[in-house]
Amino acid sequence: MKSRLLALILLSLSTITGYSQKNTIIGLFAGGGCATTNNYDIALSGGLDYSKGLNVRSFWGVQVFYQQFSLLYDKEINGNRHALGSEGEIIMHKTAYAFITPKFMFCLGDRHINYFQVSAGLGMNMGGYDSLRRFYTTSSPNGYVRYDTTLDKSKNINGMVLRLGLAATQYLYFGRHWRFTLSEDAGFLPGSLTKTSGYADVSRWPYSVGKLNPTYISLRIGISHTKLP
């Protein structure tokens, strides 16, 4: 399945680079972002972007990009953190996906500097790690006993996820057909990245996450070759 995705990406890239007609934008970008909830570390992303003008202001296109996810879910009794509570659950999730996302882009103004973009596409898992730690304390004839287990749940990582995106991009002139780009991107995941501790998990308990689907806010920089009217 991954080999098919890579072949599709290469086909997309060869198609993109084959276009050079008027009213097109072809670019490379890279950056990093953080989740609005359960963030653990900066998540890197990078890829290619192609846009074709429908008219002077409106564009359709596609992005092919790599996106990391770095999350730490920690829910414990009485609002404790870092396993200091008597019971709770901690999920460490670090994965990466390759996305292909069709998009629509609209130019704000006549100078082709500020653009607003909406996108939706599928991502395929490129590898990662998912762990589940659960701990609780019970009473026994010898006093209180704490049970604390950590399991590798990487098999529960979802192979494909849907991503919805909103972005604002500024194209900054530095040559006749060349622009620096600065993008502020928000990515939304309707579904969960993993089945671990999900709503269908028979081992669910009051501290289970239910759904691990963070919103990511990213800042990206890049370079684009443009042929604009």
Short mmCIF file of N, CA, C and O in Angstrom, two decimals, residues 101-195:
data_model
loop_
_atom_site.label_atom_id
_atom_site.label_comp_id
_atom_site.label_asym_id
_atom_site.label_seq_id
_atom_site.Cartn_x
_atom_site.Cartn_y
_atom_site.Cartn_z
N THR A 101 -3.70 16.29 -1.02
CA THR A 101 -4.87 17.10 -0.71
C THR A 101 -5.23 18.03 -1.87
O THR A 101 -4.50 19.00 -2.14
N PRO A 102 -6.31 17.78 -2.58
CA PRO A 102 -6.82 18.77 -3.52
C PRO A 102 -7.19 20.05 -2.78
O PRO A 102 -7.56 20.01 -1.60
N LYS A 103 -7.12 21.20 -3.46
CA LYS A 103 -7.36 22.46 -2.77
C LYS A 103 -8.00 23.48 -3.72
O LYS A 103 -7.95 23.36 -4.94
N PHE A 104 -8.59 24.50 -3.09
CA PHE A 104 -9.08 25.68 -3.81
C PHE A 104 -8.44 26.91 -3.16
O PHE A 104 -8.40 27.02 -1.93
N MET A 105 -7.96 27.83 -3.98
CA MET A 105 -7.25 29.00 -3.47
C MET A 105 -7.82 30.26 -4.12
O MET A 105 -8.13 30.27 -5.31
N PHE A 106 -7.96 31.32 -3.32
CA PHE A 106 -8.53 32.57 -3.81
C PHE A 106 -7.59 33.72 -3.47
O PHE A 106 -7.10 33.83 -2.34
N CYS A 107 -7.34 34.58 -4.44
CA CYS A 107 -6.45 35.72 -4.28
C CYS A 107 -7.23 36.91 -3.72
O CYS A 107 -8.29 37.28 -4.23
N LEU A 108 -6.69 37.52 -2.67
CA LEU A 108 -7.27 38.71 -2.07
C LEU A 108 -6.50 39.93 -2.57
O LEU A 108 -5.34 40.10 -2.23
N GLY A 109 -7.13 40.76 -3.37
CA GLY A 109 -6.45 41.93 -3.91
C GLY A 109 -5.93 41.69 -5.32
O GLY A 109 -6.00 40.58 -5.87
N ASP A 110 -5.38 42.75 -5.90
CA ASP A 110 -4.95 42.71 -7.30
C ASP A 110 -3.46 42.42 -7.48
O ASP A 110 -3.00 42.27 -8.61
N ARG A 111 -2.69 42.38 -6.41
CA ARG A 111 -1.23 42.26 -6.53
C ARG A 111 -0.73 40.82 -6.39
O ARG A 111 0.45 40.57 -6.40
N HIS A 112 -1.63 39.88 -6.21
CA HIS A 112 -1.28 38.46 -6.10
C HIS A 112 -0.26 38.23 -4.98
O HIS A 112 0.73 37.51 -5.15
N ILE A 113 -0.53 38.82 -3.82
CA ILE A 113 0.32 38.63 -2.64
C ILE A 113 -0.39 37.76 -1.61
O ILE A 113 0.18 36.79 -1.11
N ASN A 114 -1.62 38.08 -1.29
CA ASN A 114 -2.35 37.40 -0.22
C ASN A 114 -3.38 36.43 -0.80
O ASN A 114 -4.23 36.81 -1.61
N TYR A 115 -3.27 35.17 -0.35
CA TYR A 115 -4.17 34.12 -0.81
C TYR A 115 -4.80 33.41 0.39
O TYR A 115 -4.17 33.26 1.45
N PHE A 116 -6.03 32.96 0.20
CA PHE A 116 -6.72 32.14 1.19
C PHE A 116 -7.01 30.79 0.56
O PHE A 116 -7.41 30.71 -0.60
N GLN A 117 -6.83 29.71 1.34
CA GLN A 117 -6.89 28.36 0.77
C GLN A 117 -7.70 27.42 1.65
O GLN A 117 -7.61 27.46 2.88
N VAL A 118 -8.50 26.56 1.02
CA VAL A 118 -9.18 25.46 1.71
C VAL A 118 -8.78 24.16 1.00
O VAL A 118 -8.59 24.13 -0.22
N SER A 119 -8.66 23.09 1.76
CA SER A 119 -8.21 21.82 1.18
C SER A 119 -8.82 20.65 1.95
O SER A 119 -9.26 20.79 3.10
N ALA A 120 -8.81 19.50 1.31
CA ALA A 120 -9.26 18.26 1.94
C ALA A 120 -8.57 17.10 1.25
O ALA A 120 -8.51 17.06 0.01
N GLY A 121 -8.03 16.18 2.03
CA GLY A 121 -7.33 15.06 1.41
C GLY A 121 -7.06 13.94 2.38
O GLY A 121 -7.33 14.04 3.58
N LEU A 122 -6.51 12.86 1.84
CA LEU A 122 -6.20 11.66 2.62
C LEU A 122 -4.71 11.54 2.87
O LEU A 122 -3.89 11.92 2.03
N GLY A 123 -4.38 11.00 4.04
CA GLY A 123 -2.99 10.73 4.38
C GLY A 123 -2.78 9.28 4.71
O GLY A 123 -3.64 8.63 5.32
N MET A 124 -1.63 8.76 4.31
CA MET A 124 -1.28 7.37 4.62
C MET A 124 -0.15 7.35 5.63
O MET A 124 0.83 8.08 5.49
N ASN A 125 -0.29 6.49 6.63
CA ASN A 125 0.71 6.39 7.68
C ASN A 125 2.05 5.91 7.14
O ASN A 125 2.12 4.93 6.40
N MET A 126 3.12 6.62 7.52
CA MET A 126 4.47 6.28 7.08
C MET A 126 5.31 5.71 8.21
O MET A 126 6.52 5.60 8.09
N GLY A 127 4.68 5.38 9.34
CA GLY A 127 5.41 4.81 10.46
C GLY A 127 5.25 5.64 11.71
O GLY A 127 4.88 6.81 11.66
N GLY A 128 5.51 5.03 12.85
CA GLY A 128 5.41 5.77 14.10
C GLY A 128 5.30 4.85 15.30
O GLY A 128 5.47 3.61 15.19
N TYR A 129 5.01 5.47 16.45
CA TYR A 129 4.96 4.74 17.71
C TYR A 129 3.76 5.22 18.51
O TYR A 129 3.46 6.42 18.55
N ASP A 130 3.07 4.28 19.14
CA ASP A 130 1.88 4.58 19.94
C ASP A 130 1.97 3.72 21.20
O ASP A 130 2.01 2.49 21.12
N SER A 131 2.00 4.35 22.37
CA SER A 131 2.10 3.58 23.61
C SER A 131 0.98 3.98 24.57
O SER A 131 0.53 5.13 24.59
N LEU A 132 0.53 3.03 25.35
CA LEU A 132 -0.54 3.24 26.32
C LEU A 132 -0.03 2.87 27.71
O LEU A 132 0.41 1.74 27.94
N ARG A 133 -0.11 3.82 28.64
CA ARG A 133 0.25 3.58 30.03
C ARG A 133 -0.98 3.77 30.90
O ARG A 133 -1.63 4.83 30.85
N ARG A 134 -1.34 2.75 31.68
CA ARG A 134 -2.44 2.84 32.62
C ARG A 134 -1.96 2.45 34.01
O ARG A 134 -1.19 1.51 34.17
N PHE A 135 -2.44 3.17 34.99
CA PHE A 135 -2.03 2.89 36.37
C PHE A 135 -3.21 3.16 37.31
O PHE A 135 -4.04 4.04 37.05
N TYR A 136 -3.30 2.38 38.36
CA TYR A 136 -4.35 2.55 39.36
C TYR A 136 -3.89 1.93 40.67
O TYR A 136 -2.94 1.12 40.71
N THR A 137 -4.54 2.29 41.75
CA THR A 137 -4.18 1.81 43.09
C THR A 137 -5.38 1.10 43.70
O THR A 137 -6.50 1.61 43.64
N THR A 138 -5.12 -0.08 44.28
CA THR A 138 -6.19 -0.83 44.94
C THR A 138 -5.73 -1.23 46.34
O THR A 138 -4.53 -1.23 46.66
N SER A 139 -6.71 -1.52 47.15
CA SER A 139 -6.40 -1.96 48.52
C SER A 139 -6.24 -3.47 48.56
O SER A 139 -6.84 -4.20 47.78
N SER A 140 -5.39 -3.95 49.46
CA SER A 140 -5.15 -5.37 49.65
C SER A 140 -4.94 -5.63 51.14
O SER A 140 -4.79 -4.68 51.92
N PRO A 141 -4.91 -6.90 51.54
CA PRO A 141 -4.67 -7.19 52.96
C PRO A 141 -3.35 -6.59 53.47
O PRO A 141 -3.20 -6.34 54.67
N ASN A 142 -2.42 -6.36 52.57
CA ASN A 142 -1.12 -5.80 52.97
C ASN A 142 -1.03 -4.29 52.76
O ASN A 142 0.05 -3.71 52.85
N GLY A 143 -2.17 -3.67 52.45
CA GLY A 143 -2.16 -2.23 52.22
C GLY A 143 -2.51 -1.90 50.77
O GLY A 143 -3.06 -2.74 50.04
N TYR A 144 -2.16 -0.71 50.35
CA TYR A 144 -2.46 -0.28 48.99
C TYR A 144 -1.39 -0.78 48.01
O TYR A 144 -0.20 -0.75 48.33
N VAL A 145 -1.84 -1.24 46.84
CA VAL A 145 -0.94 -1.74 45.80
C VAL A 145 -1.19 -0.93 44.52
O VAL A 145 -2.33 -0.75 44.11
N ARG A 146 -0.11 -0.46 43.91
CA ARG A 146 -0.23 0.30 42.65
C ARG A 146 0.12 -0.60 41.48
O ARG A 146 1.17 -1.25 41.48
N TYR A 147 -0.77 -0.64 40.50
CA TYR A 147 -0.53 -1.35 39.26
C TYR A 147 -0.22 -0.32 38.18
O TYR A 147 -0.95 0.66 38.01
N ASP A 148 0.86 -0.55 37.44
CA ASP A 148 1.32 0.44 36.45
C ASP A 148 1.90 -0.33 35.26
O ASP A 148 2.93 -0.99 35.38
N THR A 149 1.23 -0.25 34.11
CA THR A 149 1.68 -0.99 32.93
C THR A 149 1.78 -0.05 31.73
O THR A 149 0.98 0.88 31.58
N THR A 150 2.76 -0.30 30.88
CA THR A 150 2.93 0.44 29.62
C THR A 150 3.01 -0.58 28.48
O THR A 150 3.82 -1.50 28.53
N LEU A 151 2.16 -0.41 27.48
CA LEU A 151 2.08 -1.35 26.36
C LEU A 151 2.33 -0.63 25.04
O LEU A 151 1.91 0.52 24.85
N ASP A 152 3.01 -1.31 24.13
CA ASP A 152 3.21 -0.81 22.79
C ASP A 152 1.94 -1.08 21.98
O ASP A 152 1.56 -2.22 21.74
N LYS A 153 1.28 0.00 21.56
CA LYS A 153 0.02 -0.12 20.82
C LYS A 153 0.16 0.39 19.39
O LYS A 153 -0.83 0.82 18.78
N SER A 154 1.37 0.33 18.85
CA SER A 154 1.61 0.88 17.50
C SER A 154 0.74 0.21 16.45
O SER A 154 0.42 0.83 15.41
N LYS A 155 0.33 -1.02 16.67
CA LYS A 155 -0.53 -1.71 15.71
C LYS A 155 -1.89 -1.03 15.57
O LYS A 155 -2.62 -1.27 14.60
N ASN A 156 -2.26 -0.18 16.55
CA ASN A 156 -3.55 0.48 16.52
C ASN A 156 -3.55 1.79 15.72
O ASN A 156 -4.60 2.41 15.55
N ILE A 157 -2.38 2.22 15.25
CA ILE A 157 -2.30 3.45 14.47
C ILE A 157 -3.10 3.28 13.18
O ILE A 157 -2.94 2.28 12.47
N ASN A 158 -3.96 4.24 12.88
CA ASN A 158 -4.78 4.13 11.68
C ASN A 158 -3.94 4.33 10.42
O ASN A 158 -3.12 5.24 10.34
N GLY A 159 -4.17 3.46 9.44
CA GLY A 159 -3.39 3.50 8.21
C GLY A 159 -3.67 4.72 7.36
O GLY A 159 -2.78 5.21 6.67
N MET A 160 -4.91 5.21 7.41
CA MET A 160 -5.28 6.38 6.62
C MET A 160 -6.13 7.33 7.46
O MET A 160 -6.93 6.87 8.29
N VAL A 161 -5.96 8.63 7.24
CA VAL A 161 -6.76 9.64 7.94
C VAL A 161 -7.18 10.71 6.95
O VAL A 161 -6.51 10.97 5.95
N LEU A 162 -8.30 11.34 7.24
CA LEU A 162 -8.80 12.47 6.46
C LEU A 162 -8.34 13.76 7.13
O LEU A 162 -8.42 13.89 8.35
N ARG A 163 -7.87 14.70 6.31
CA ARG A 163 -7.43 15.99 6.84
C ARG A 163 -8.13 17.12 6.09
O ARG A 163 -8.18 17.13 4.86
N LEU A 164 -8.68 18.07 6.84
CA LEU A 164 -9.27 19.29 6.30
C LEU A 164 -8.35 20.45 6.65
O LEU A 164 -7.86 20.54 7.78
N GLY A 165 -8.10 21.33 5.70
CA GLY A 165 -7.13 22.39 5.94
C GLY A 165 -7.65 23.77 5.57
O GLY A 165 -8.41 23.94 4.61
N LEU A 166 -7.20 24.76 6.34
CA LEU A 166 -7.40 26.18 6.05
C LEU A 166 -6.05 26.85 6.13
O LEU A 166 -5.25 26.56 7.02
N ALA A 167 -5.77 27.75 5.19
CA ALA A 167 -4.45 28.40 5.20
C ALA A 167 -4.53 29.78 4.58
O ALA A 167 -5.35 30.05 3.71
N ALA A 168 -3.64 30.64 5.07
CA ALA A 168 -3.41 31.95 4.46
C ALA A 168 -1.95 31.98 4.02
O ALA A 168 -1.05 31.61 4.78
N THR A 169 -1.71 32.39 2.77
CA THR A 169 -0.36 32.39 2.22
C THR A 169 -0.04 33.74 1.62
O THR A 169 -0.86 34.33 0.91
N GLN A 170 1.18 34.21 1.92
CA GLN A 170 1.67 35.46 1.36
C GLN A 170 2.79 35.14 0.37
O GLN A 170 3.75 34.42 0.73
N TYR A 171 2.66 35.64 -0.85
CA TYR A 171 3.67 35.45 -1.89
C TYR A 171 4.47 36.75 -2.03
O TYR A 171 3.94 37.77 -2.48
N LEU A 172 5.75 36.69 -1.64
CA LEU A 172 6.60 37.88 -1.57
C LEU A 172 7.57 37.90 -2.75
O LEU A 172 8.40 37.01 -2.91
N TYR A 173 7.48 38.92 -3.57
CA TYR A 173 8.22 39.03 -4.83
C TYR A 173 9.73 39.11 -4.59
O TYR A 173 10.20 39.85 -3.74
N PHE A 174 10.50 38.32 -5.36
CA PHE A 174 11.95 38.52 -5.39
C PHE A 174 12.54 38.21 -6.77
O PHE A 174 13.74 38.08 -6.94
N GLY A 175 11.70 38.15 -7.76
CA GLY A 175 12.12 37.94 -9.14
C GLY A 175 10.92 37.90 -10.04
O GLY A 175 9.77 37.81 -9.58
N ARG A 176 11.15 37.98 -11.34
CA ARG A 176 10.04 38.06 -12.28
C ARG A 176 9.04 36.93 -12.10
O ARG A 176 7.83 37.15 -12.11
N HIS A 177 9.54 35.71 -11.91
CA HIS A 177 8.65 34.56 -11.76
C HIS A 177 8.84 33.85 -10.42
O HIS A 177 8.34 32.73 -10.26
N TRP A 178 9.50 34.48 -9.48
CA TRP A 178 9.83 33.81 -8.22
C TRP A 178 9.26 34.56 -7.03
O TRP A 178 9.25 35.78 -6.99
N ARG A 179 8.79 33.78 -6.05
CA ARG A 179 8.22 34.34 -4.83
C ARG A 179 8.69 33.52 -3.61
O ARG A 179 8.76 32.30 -3.67
N PHE A 180 9.02 34.24 -2.54
CA PHE A 180 9.09 33.60 -1.23
C PHE A 180 7.67 33.42 -0.73
O PHE A 180 6.80 34.27 -0.98
N THR A 181 7.41 32.35 0.00
CA THR A 181 6.06 32.15 0.54
C THR A 181 6.11 31.99 2.05
O THR A 181 7.03 31.38 2.61
N LEU A 182 5.10 32.54 2.69
CA LEU A 182 4.90 32.39 4.13
C LEU A 182 3.45 31.98 4.34
O LEU A 182 2.54 32.69 3.93
N SER A 183 3.26 30.81 4.98
CA SER A 183 1.90 30.27 5.12
C SER A 183 1.58 29.99 6.58
O SER A 183 2.42 29.48 7.34
N GLU A 184 0.35 30.33 6.96
CA GLU A 184 -0.20 29.99 8.26
C GLU A 184 -1.30 28.97 8.02
O GLU A 184 -2.32 29.29 7.41
N ASP A 185 -1.08 27.75 8.49
CA ASP A 185 -1.94 26.63 8.14
C ASP A 185 -2.59 26.03 9.38
O ASP A 185 -1.95 25.88 10.43
N ALA A 186 -3.87 25.68 9.27
CA ALA A 186 -4.58 24.95 10.32
C ALA A 186 -5.12 23.66 9.73
O ALA A 186 -5.84 23.69 8.73
N GLY A 187 -4.75 22.53 10.31
CA GLY A 187 -5.20 21.23 9.83
C GLY A 187 -6.11 20.55 10.84
O GLY A 187 -5.81 20.49 12.03
N PHE A 188 -7.25 20.05 10.37
CA PHE A 188 -8.25 19.42 11.22
C PHE A 188 -8.41 17.94 10.83
O PHE A 188 -8.47 17.62 9.64
N LEU A 189 -8.51 17.08 11.83
CA LEU A 189 -8.68 15.64 11.60
C LEU A 189 -10.04 15.21 12.13
O LEU A 189 -10.23 15.14 13.35
N PRO A 190 -11.01 14.91 11.27
CA PRO A 190 -12.31 14.44 11.76
C PRO A 190 -12.22 13.11 12.50
O PRO A 190 -12.98 12.87 13.44
N GLY A 191 -11.31 12.25 12.05
CA GLY A 191 -11.16 10.94 12.69
C GLY A 191 -9.93 10.88 13.58
O GLY A 191 -9.13 11.81 13.62
N SER A 192 -9.78 9.78 14.29
CA SER A 192 -8.68 9.61 15.22
C SER A 192 -7.44 9.06 14.53
O SER A 192 -7.53 8.31 13.56
N LEU A 193 -6.27 9.43 15.05
CA LEU A 193 -5.01 8.90 14.55
C LEU A 193 -4.79 7.45 14.97
O LEU A 193 -4.01 6.74 14.35
N THR A 194 -5.46 7.02 16.04
CA THR A 194 -5.23 5.68 16.57
C THR A 194 -6.51 5.10 17.16
O THR A 194 -7.41 5.84 17.58
N LYS A 195 -6.58 3.78 17.18
CA LYS A 195 -7.70 3.09 17.82
C LYS A 195 -7.44 2.88 19.31
O LYS A 195 -8.35 2.46 20.04
#
